[in-house]
Amino acid sequence: MTSTPSEMRLKVVLPTKILIETAAIKVIAEAENGIFCLLPRHIDFVATLIPSLLSFISPQGQEQFFAIDQGILIKHGDEVTVATQNAVQGGDLGMLKKTVEQQFHLIDEREKTARSVLEKLEINTIRHFIELGEYT
């Protein structure tokens, strides 16, 4: 797709896939120093994003939302690229909130499992060191 001077090309990139690549006439994001808006003729720009909402308006006037983890936004020419570890797309804010809560619950459960596995590994490692000390 080519973009006209009145629109930008937005791409949201995750570690394993491109979540979305589309035309946009306005992109709104949040950095550590606050919320900002990018329009097609905005100067080239780089920002470190905080966990927040990212929104954009399509050339047809539809606003779409993403809940994003921390990341980086780069605007170069008419291209805006957002790279983040995790993002969830939602049509409206109510549905997005539910989806984010479900995703965070899943991530929390995975983190608990990983912590448990690491604790067992640490205990076994300590146990082996103790056993080695008994033989010396």
Short mmCIF file of N, CA and C in Angstrom, two decimals:
data_model
loop_
_atom_site.label_atom_id
_atom_site.label_comp_id
_atom_site.label_asym_id
_atom_site.label_seq_id
_atom_site.Cartn_x
_atom_site.Cartn_y
_atom_site.Cartn_z
N MET A 1 0.84 -1.19 0.00
CA MET A 1 0.00 0.00 0.00
C MET A 1 0.87 1.24 0.00
N THR A 2 0.56 2.20 -0.82
CA THR A 2 1.28 3.47 -0.78
C THR A 2 0.44 4.46 0.01
N SER A 3 1.11 5.39 0.64
CA SER A 3 0.37 6.37 1.42
C SER A 3 0.51 7.74 0.77
N THR A 4 -0.53 8.53 0.92
CA THR A 4 -0.53 9.89 0.39
C THR A 4 0.12 10.80 1.42
N PRO A 5 0.47 12.05 1.04
CA PRO A 5 1.07 12.97 2.02
C PRO A 5 0.15 13.25 3.21
N SER A 6 -1.13 12.94 3.10
CA SER A 6 -2.05 13.21 4.21
C SER A 6 -2.27 11.99 5.10
N GLU A 7 -1.48 10.95 4.91
CA GLU A 7 -1.59 9.80 5.79
C GLU A 7 -0.22 9.18 6.04
N MET A 8 -0.18 8.36 7.10
CA MET A 8 1.06 7.69 7.48
C MET A 8 0.84 6.18 7.37
N ARG A 9 1.92 5.47 7.42
CA ARG A 9 1.90 4.02 7.43
C ARG A 9 2.24 3.58 8.84
N LEU A 10 1.32 2.96 9.57
CA LEU A 10 1.53 2.53 10.95
C LEU A 10 1.79 1.03 10.98
N LYS A 11 2.84 0.64 11.69
CA LYS A 11 3.15 -0.78 11.86
C LYS A 11 3.43 -1.02 13.34
N VAL A 12 2.71 -1.98 13.94
CA VAL A 12 2.95 -2.38 15.32
C VAL A 12 3.61 -3.76 15.27
N VAL A 13 4.83 -3.83 15.80
CA VAL A 13 5.66 -5.03 15.69
C VAL A 13 5.87 -5.65 17.06
N LEU A 14 5.57 -6.96 17.15
CA LEU A 14 5.85 -7.74 18.35
C LEU A 14 7.07 -8.62 18.07
N PRO A 15 7.65 -9.25 19.08
CA PRO A 15 8.83 -10.09 18.83
C PRO A 15 8.58 -11.22 17.83
N THR A 16 7.35 -11.72 17.77
CA THR A 16 7.08 -12.88 16.92
C THR A 16 6.25 -12.58 15.66
N LYS A 17 5.72 -11.37 15.56
CA LYS A 17 4.88 -11.08 14.40
C LYS A 17 4.64 -9.58 14.26
N ILE A 18 4.09 -9.22 13.10
CA ILE A 18 3.62 -7.86 12.88
C ILE A 18 2.13 -7.89 13.24
N LEU A 19 1.76 -7.15 14.27
CA LEU A 19 0.37 -7.16 14.74
C LEU A 19 -0.55 -6.44 13.76
N ILE A 20 -0.09 -5.30 13.26
CA ILE A 20 -0.91 -4.56 12.30
C ILE A 20 0.00 -3.70 11.43
N GLU A 21 -0.39 -3.54 10.19
CA GLU A 21 0.27 -2.63 9.26
C GLU A 21 -0.85 -2.00 8.45
N THR A 22 -1.03 -0.69 8.64
CA THR A 22 -2.18 -0.02 8.06
C THR A 22 -1.92 1.47 7.86
N ALA A 23 -2.80 2.12 7.15
CA ALA A 23 -2.73 3.56 6.96
C ALA A 23 -3.37 4.26 8.16
N ALA A 24 -2.83 5.43 8.51
CA ALA A 24 -3.37 6.21 9.62
C ALA A 24 -3.20 7.69 9.32
N ILE A 25 -4.16 8.49 9.80
CA ILE A 25 -4.03 9.93 9.63
C ILE A 25 -3.61 10.61 10.93
N LYS A 26 -3.65 9.84 12.04
CA LYS A 26 -3.28 10.37 13.34
C LYS A 26 -2.89 9.20 14.25
N VAL A 27 -1.79 9.34 14.98
CA VAL A 27 -1.35 8.32 15.94
C VAL A 27 -1.14 9.01 17.28
N ILE A 28 -1.73 8.43 18.34
CA ILE A 28 -1.60 8.98 19.69
C ILE A 28 -0.97 7.92 20.58
N ALA A 29 0.09 8.30 21.29
CA ALA A 29 0.82 7.37 22.15
C ALA A 29 1.25 8.10 23.42
N GLU A 30 1.84 7.34 24.36
CA GLU A 30 2.28 7.94 25.62
C GLU A 30 3.71 7.55 25.93
N ALA A 31 4.53 8.55 26.18
CA ALA A 31 5.92 8.36 26.60
C ALA A 31 6.04 8.75 28.07
N GLU A 32 7.23 8.64 28.60
CA GLU A 32 7.45 8.98 30.01
C GLU A 32 7.07 10.41 30.33
N ASN A 33 7.21 11.31 29.37
CA ASN A 33 6.91 12.72 29.63
C ASN A 33 5.50 13.12 29.20
N GLY A 34 4.64 12.16 28.85
CA GLY A 34 3.25 12.46 28.55
C GLY A 34 2.75 11.93 27.22
N ILE A 35 1.50 12.25 26.95
CA ILE A 35 0.83 11.81 25.72
C ILE A 35 1.20 12.74 24.58
N PHE A 36 1.37 12.18 23.41
CA PHE A 36 1.69 12.98 22.23
C PHE A 36 0.91 12.47 21.03
N CYS A 37 0.81 13.33 20.02
CA CYS A 37 0.06 13.04 18.80
C CYS A 37 0.97 13.24 17.60
N LEU A 38 0.92 12.29 16.68
CA LEU A 38 1.68 12.41 15.44
C LEU A 38 0.72 12.56 14.27
N LEU A 39 1.00 13.53 13.43
CA LEU A 39 0.24 13.76 12.21
C LEU A 39 1.17 13.51 11.02
N PRO A 40 0.63 13.34 9.82
CA PRO A 40 1.46 12.97 8.66
C PRO A 40 2.69 13.84 8.40
N ARG A 41 2.62 15.13 8.62
CA ARG A 41 3.76 15.98 8.30
C ARG A 41 4.63 16.30 9.52
N HIS A 42 4.44 15.54 10.58
CA HIS A 42 5.23 15.71 11.79
C HIS A 42 6.69 15.39 11.47
N ILE A 43 7.61 16.07 12.15
CA ILE A 43 9.04 15.79 11.93
C ILE A 43 9.36 14.37 12.37
N ASP A 44 10.48 13.84 11.88
CA ASP A 44 10.93 12.52 12.32
C ASP A 44 11.09 12.55 13.83
N PHE A 45 10.78 11.41 14.46
CA PHE A 45 10.59 11.42 15.90
C PHE A 45 10.87 10.03 16.46
N VAL A 46 11.46 9.96 17.64
CA VAL A 46 11.67 8.70 18.36
C VAL A 46 11.24 8.91 19.79
N ALA A 47 10.51 7.93 20.35
CA ALA A 47 10.06 8.03 21.74
C ALA A 47 10.07 6.65 22.39
N THR A 48 10.42 6.62 23.67
CA THR A 48 10.31 5.41 24.47
C THR A 48 8.91 5.41 25.07
N LEU A 49 8.14 4.37 24.78
CA LEU A 49 6.75 4.29 25.24
C LEU A 49 6.65 3.57 26.57
N ILE A 50 5.67 3.99 27.37
CA ILE A 50 5.38 3.32 28.63
C ILE A 50 4.16 2.42 28.42
N PRO A 51 3.92 1.47 29.32
CA PRO A 51 2.69 0.67 29.19
C PRO A 51 1.48 1.61 29.21
N SER A 52 0.70 1.58 28.13
CA SER A 52 -0.39 2.55 27.98
C SER A 52 -1.25 2.17 26.79
N LEU A 53 -2.12 3.10 26.42
CA LEU A 53 -2.93 2.94 25.21
C LEU A 53 -2.25 3.61 24.04
N LEU A 54 -2.32 2.95 22.91
CA LEU A 54 -1.88 3.52 21.64
C LEU A 54 -3.14 3.56 20.78
N SER A 55 -3.41 4.69 20.16
CA SER A 55 -4.58 4.76 19.29
C SER A 55 -4.20 5.39 17.97
N PHE A 56 -5.01 5.08 16.97
CA PHE A 56 -4.80 5.71 15.68
C PHE A 56 -6.14 5.91 15.01
N ILE A 57 -6.18 6.85 14.09
CA ILE A 57 -7.39 7.10 13.32
C ILE A 57 -7.08 6.74 11.88
N SER A 58 -7.93 5.88 11.32
CA SER A 58 -7.75 5.44 9.93
C SER A 58 -8.17 6.55 8.98
N PRO A 59 -7.80 6.46 7.70
CA PRO A 59 -8.24 7.47 6.73
C PRO A 59 -9.76 7.56 6.61
N GLN A 60 -10.47 6.50 7.01
CA GLN A 60 -11.93 6.50 6.98
C GLN A 60 -12.53 7.13 8.25
N GLY A 61 -11.66 7.56 9.19
CA GLY A 61 -12.14 8.22 10.39
C GLY A 61 -12.42 7.30 11.56
N GLN A 62 -12.09 6.02 11.46
CA GLN A 62 -12.33 5.09 12.55
C GLN A 62 -11.15 5.11 13.52
N GLU A 63 -11.46 5.19 14.82
CA GLU A 63 -10.42 5.17 15.83
C GLU A 63 -10.25 3.75 16.34
N GLN A 64 -9.01 3.28 16.42
CA GLN A 64 -8.72 1.95 16.93
C GLN A 64 -7.72 2.07 18.07
N PHE A 65 -7.79 1.10 19.00
CA PHE A 65 -6.98 1.15 20.21
C PHE A 65 -6.14 -0.11 20.37
N PHE A 66 -4.99 0.08 21.00
CA PHE A 66 -4.12 -1.02 21.40
C PHE A 66 -3.68 -0.75 22.83
N ALA A 67 -3.67 -1.78 23.66
CA ALA A 67 -3.00 -1.70 24.94
C ALA A 67 -1.61 -2.24 24.67
N ILE A 68 -0.59 -1.46 25.02
CA ILE A 68 0.77 -1.89 24.72
C ILE A 68 1.62 -1.94 25.98
N ASP A 69 2.60 -2.80 25.93
CA ASP A 69 3.62 -2.86 26.94
C ASP A 69 4.62 -1.75 26.61
N GLN A 70 5.62 -1.59 27.42
CA GLN A 70 6.63 -0.58 27.07
C GLN A 70 7.24 -0.91 25.71
N GLY A 71 7.74 0.09 25.04
CA GLY A 71 8.31 -0.14 23.72
C GLY A 71 8.95 1.11 23.18
N ILE A 72 9.12 1.12 21.87
CA ILE A 72 9.73 2.26 21.21
C ILE A 72 8.91 2.62 19.99
N LEU A 73 8.76 3.90 19.73
CA LEU A 73 8.05 4.40 18.55
C LEU A 73 9.05 5.19 17.72
N ILE A 74 9.05 4.91 16.43
CA ILE A 74 9.92 5.63 15.50
C ILE A 74 9.07 6.15 14.36
N LYS A 75 9.11 7.47 14.14
CA LYS A 75 8.46 8.05 12.96
C LYS A 75 9.57 8.52 12.04
N HIS A 76 9.55 7.98 10.84
CA HIS A 76 10.54 8.36 9.84
C HIS A 76 9.80 8.57 8.52
N GLY A 77 9.77 9.80 8.05
CA GLY A 77 9.01 10.11 6.85
C GLY A 77 7.54 9.87 7.10
N ASP A 78 6.92 9.05 6.26
CA ASP A 78 5.49 8.76 6.46
C ASP A 78 5.28 7.41 7.15
N GLU A 79 6.33 6.83 7.73
CA GLU A 79 6.20 5.54 8.41
C GLU A 79 6.34 5.72 9.92
N VAL A 80 5.40 5.09 10.65
CA VAL A 80 5.44 5.06 12.11
C VAL A 80 5.52 3.59 12.51
N THR A 81 6.59 3.23 13.20
CA THR A 81 6.77 1.86 13.64
C THR A 81 6.80 1.84 15.16
N VAL A 82 5.99 0.96 15.74
CA VAL A 82 5.97 0.76 17.18
C VAL A 82 6.44 -0.66 17.44
N ALA A 83 7.52 -0.80 18.20
CA ALA A 83 8.04 -2.11 18.58
C ALA A 83 7.80 -2.28 20.08
N THR A 84 7.14 -3.38 20.45
CA THR A 84 6.80 -3.62 21.84
C THR A 84 6.80 -5.12 22.12
N GLN A 85 6.99 -5.48 23.38
CA GLN A 85 6.99 -6.89 23.76
C GLN A 85 5.60 -7.51 23.67
N ASN A 86 4.58 -6.71 23.99
CA ASN A 86 3.23 -7.25 24.03
C ASN A 86 2.24 -6.14 23.69
N ALA A 87 1.23 -6.48 22.92
CA ALA A 87 0.17 -5.53 22.58
C ALA A 87 -1.11 -6.29 22.34
N VAL A 88 -2.21 -5.66 22.70
CA VAL A 88 -3.53 -6.25 22.51
C VAL A 88 -4.38 -5.23 21.77
N GLN A 89 -5.00 -5.67 20.67
CA GLN A 89 -5.85 -4.78 19.89
C GLN A 89 -7.29 -4.91 20.36
N GLY A 90 -7.99 -3.78 20.41
CA GLY A 90 -9.39 -3.80 20.81
C GLY A 90 -10.20 -2.78 20.03
N GLY A 91 -11.42 -3.14 19.69
CA GLY A 91 -12.29 -2.24 18.94
C GLY A 91 -12.77 -1.08 19.79
N ASP A 92 -13.21 -1.39 21.02
CA ASP A 92 -13.63 -0.32 21.92
C ASP A 92 -12.92 -0.51 23.26
N LEU A 93 -12.92 0.51 24.07
CA LEU A 93 -12.15 0.48 25.30
C LEU A 93 -12.66 -0.55 26.31
N GLY A 94 -13.96 -0.77 26.37
CA GLY A 94 -14.53 -1.76 27.29
C GLY A 94 -14.05 -3.17 26.96
N MET A 95 -14.10 -3.53 25.68
CA MET A 95 -13.65 -4.85 25.25
C MET A 95 -12.14 -4.97 25.43
N LEU A 96 -11.42 -3.91 25.16
CA LEU A 96 -9.97 -3.92 25.31
C LEU A 96 -9.58 -4.16 26.77
N LYS A 97 -10.30 -3.53 27.70
CA LYS A 97 -10.01 -3.71 29.12
C LYS A 97 -10.16 -5.17 29.52
N LYS A 98 -11.23 -5.82 29.07
CA LYS A 98 -11.45 -7.24 29.38
C LYS A 98 -10.35 -8.10 28.78
N THR A 99 -9.99 -7.83 27.55
CA THR A 99 -8.95 -8.61 26.88
C THR A 99 -7.61 -8.45 27.60
N VAL A 100 -7.28 -7.22 27.99
CA VAL A 100 -6.02 -6.96 28.69
C VAL A 100 -6.00 -7.70 30.03
N GLU A 101 -7.10 -7.64 30.77
CA GLU A 101 -7.17 -8.34 32.05
C GLU A 101 -6.94 -9.84 31.87
N GLN A 102 -7.53 -10.43 30.83
CA GLN A 102 -7.34 -11.85 30.55
C GLN A 102 -5.89 -12.14 30.20
N GLN A 103 -5.29 -11.30 29.35
CA GLN A 103 -3.89 -11.49 28.94
C GLN A 103 -2.96 -11.38 30.14
N PHE A 104 -3.18 -10.37 31.00
CA PHE A 104 -2.32 -10.19 32.16
C PHE A 104 -2.47 -11.35 33.14
N HIS A 105 -3.67 -11.89 33.27
CA HIS A 105 -3.88 -13.05 34.14
C HIS A 105 -3.08 -14.24 33.60
N LEU A 106 -3.11 -14.45 32.28
CA LEU A 106 -2.33 -15.53 31.66
C LEU A 106 -0.84 -15.32 31.89
N ILE A 107 -0.36 -14.11 31.68
CA ILE A 107 1.06 -13.82 31.87
C ILE A 107 1.44 -14.04 33.33
N ASP A 108 0.58 -13.61 34.26
CA ASP A 108 0.85 -13.78 35.68
C ASP A 108 0.97 -15.26 36.04
N GLU A 109 0.08 -16.09 35.50
CA GLU A 109 0.13 -17.52 35.76
C GLU A 109 1.42 -18.13 35.20
N ARG A 110 1.82 -17.71 34.02
CA ARG A 110 3.06 -18.22 33.42
C ARG A 110 4.27 -17.80 34.26
N GLU A 111 4.25 -16.56 34.75
CA GLU A 111 5.36 -16.09 35.58
C GLU A 111 5.43 -16.87 36.89
N LYS A 112 4.29 -17.19 37.50
CA LYS A 112 4.28 -17.99 38.73
C LYS A 112 4.87 -19.36 38.47
N THR A 113 4.50 -19.98 37.36
CA THR A 113 5.04 -21.30 37.01
C THR A 113 6.54 -21.21 36.79
N ALA A 114 6.99 -20.21 36.07
CA ALA A 114 8.43 -20.05 35.81
C ALA A 114 9.19 -19.82 37.11
N ARG A 115 8.64 -19.01 38.02
CA ARG A 115 9.30 -18.78 39.31
C ARG A 115 9.41 -20.07 40.10
N SER A 116 8.35 -20.87 40.08
CA SER A 116 8.35 -22.14 40.80
C SER A 116 9.43 -23.08 40.26
N VAL A 117 9.54 -23.15 38.95
CA VAL A 117 10.55 -24.00 38.32
C VAL A 117 11.95 -23.50 38.69
N LEU A 118 12.17 -22.19 38.66
CA LEU A 118 13.47 -21.63 39.02
C LEU A 118 13.82 -21.91 40.49
N GLU A 119 12.83 -21.81 41.38
CA GLU A 119 13.07 -22.09 42.79
C GLU A 119 13.51 -23.53 42.98
N LYS A 120 12.85 -24.46 42.30
CA LYS A 120 13.22 -25.88 42.40
C LYS A 120 14.63 -26.10 41.87
N LEU A 121 14.96 -25.44 40.77
CA LEU A 121 16.30 -25.56 40.19
C LEU A 121 17.35 -25.02 41.16
N GLU A 122 17.07 -23.88 41.80
CA GLU A 122 18.00 -23.31 42.77
C GLU A 122 18.19 -24.24 43.96
N ILE A 123 17.10 -24.82 44.46
CA ILE A 123 17.18 -25.73 45.61
C ILE A 123 18.01 -26.95 45.24
N ASN A 124 17.77 -27.51 44.07
CA ASN A 124 18.54 -28.68 43.63
C ASN A 124 20.02 -28.33 43.47
N THR A 125 20.32 -27.16 42.95
CA THR A 125 21.71 -26.74 42.78
C THR A 125 22.38 -26.61 44.14
N ILE A 126 21.73 -25.99 45.09
CA ILE A 126 22.28 -25.84 46.44
C ILE A 126 22.49 -27.22 47.07
N ARG A 127 21.53 -28.10 46.91
CA ARG A 127 21.62 -29.45 47.45
C ARG A 127 22.84 -30.17 46.87
N HIS A 128 23.09 -30.03 45.57
CA HIS A 128 24.24 -30.66 44.94
C HIS A 128 25.55 -30.07 45.47
N PHE A 129 25.59 -28.76 45.70
CA PHE A 129 26.80 -28.16 46.27
C PHE A 129 27.07 -28.68 47.68
N ILE A 130 26.01 -28.84 48.45
CA ILE A 130 26.16 -29.37 49.81
C ILE A 130 26.70 -30.79 49.75
N GLU A 131 26.15 -31.60 48.85
CA GLU A 131 26.62 -32.97 48.69
C GLU A 131 28.07 -33.01 48.23
N LEU A 132 28.47 -32.12 47.35
CA LEU A 132 29.87 -32.05 46.92
C LEU A 132 30.77 -31.69 48.08
N GLY A 133 30.33 -30.82 48.95
CA GLY A 133 31.12 -30.41 50.12
C GLY A 133 31.31 -31.54 51.09
N GLU A 134 30.38 -32.47 51.17
CA GLU A 134 30.49 -33.61 52.06
C GLU A 134 31.56 -34.58 51.60
N TYR A 135 31.86 -34.60 50.31
CA TYR A 135 32.83 -35.53 49.75
C TYR A 135 34.25 -34.97 49.75
N THR A 136 34.42 -33.70 50.07
CA THR A 136 35.77 -33.13 50.02
C THR A 136 36.41 -33.10 51.37
#
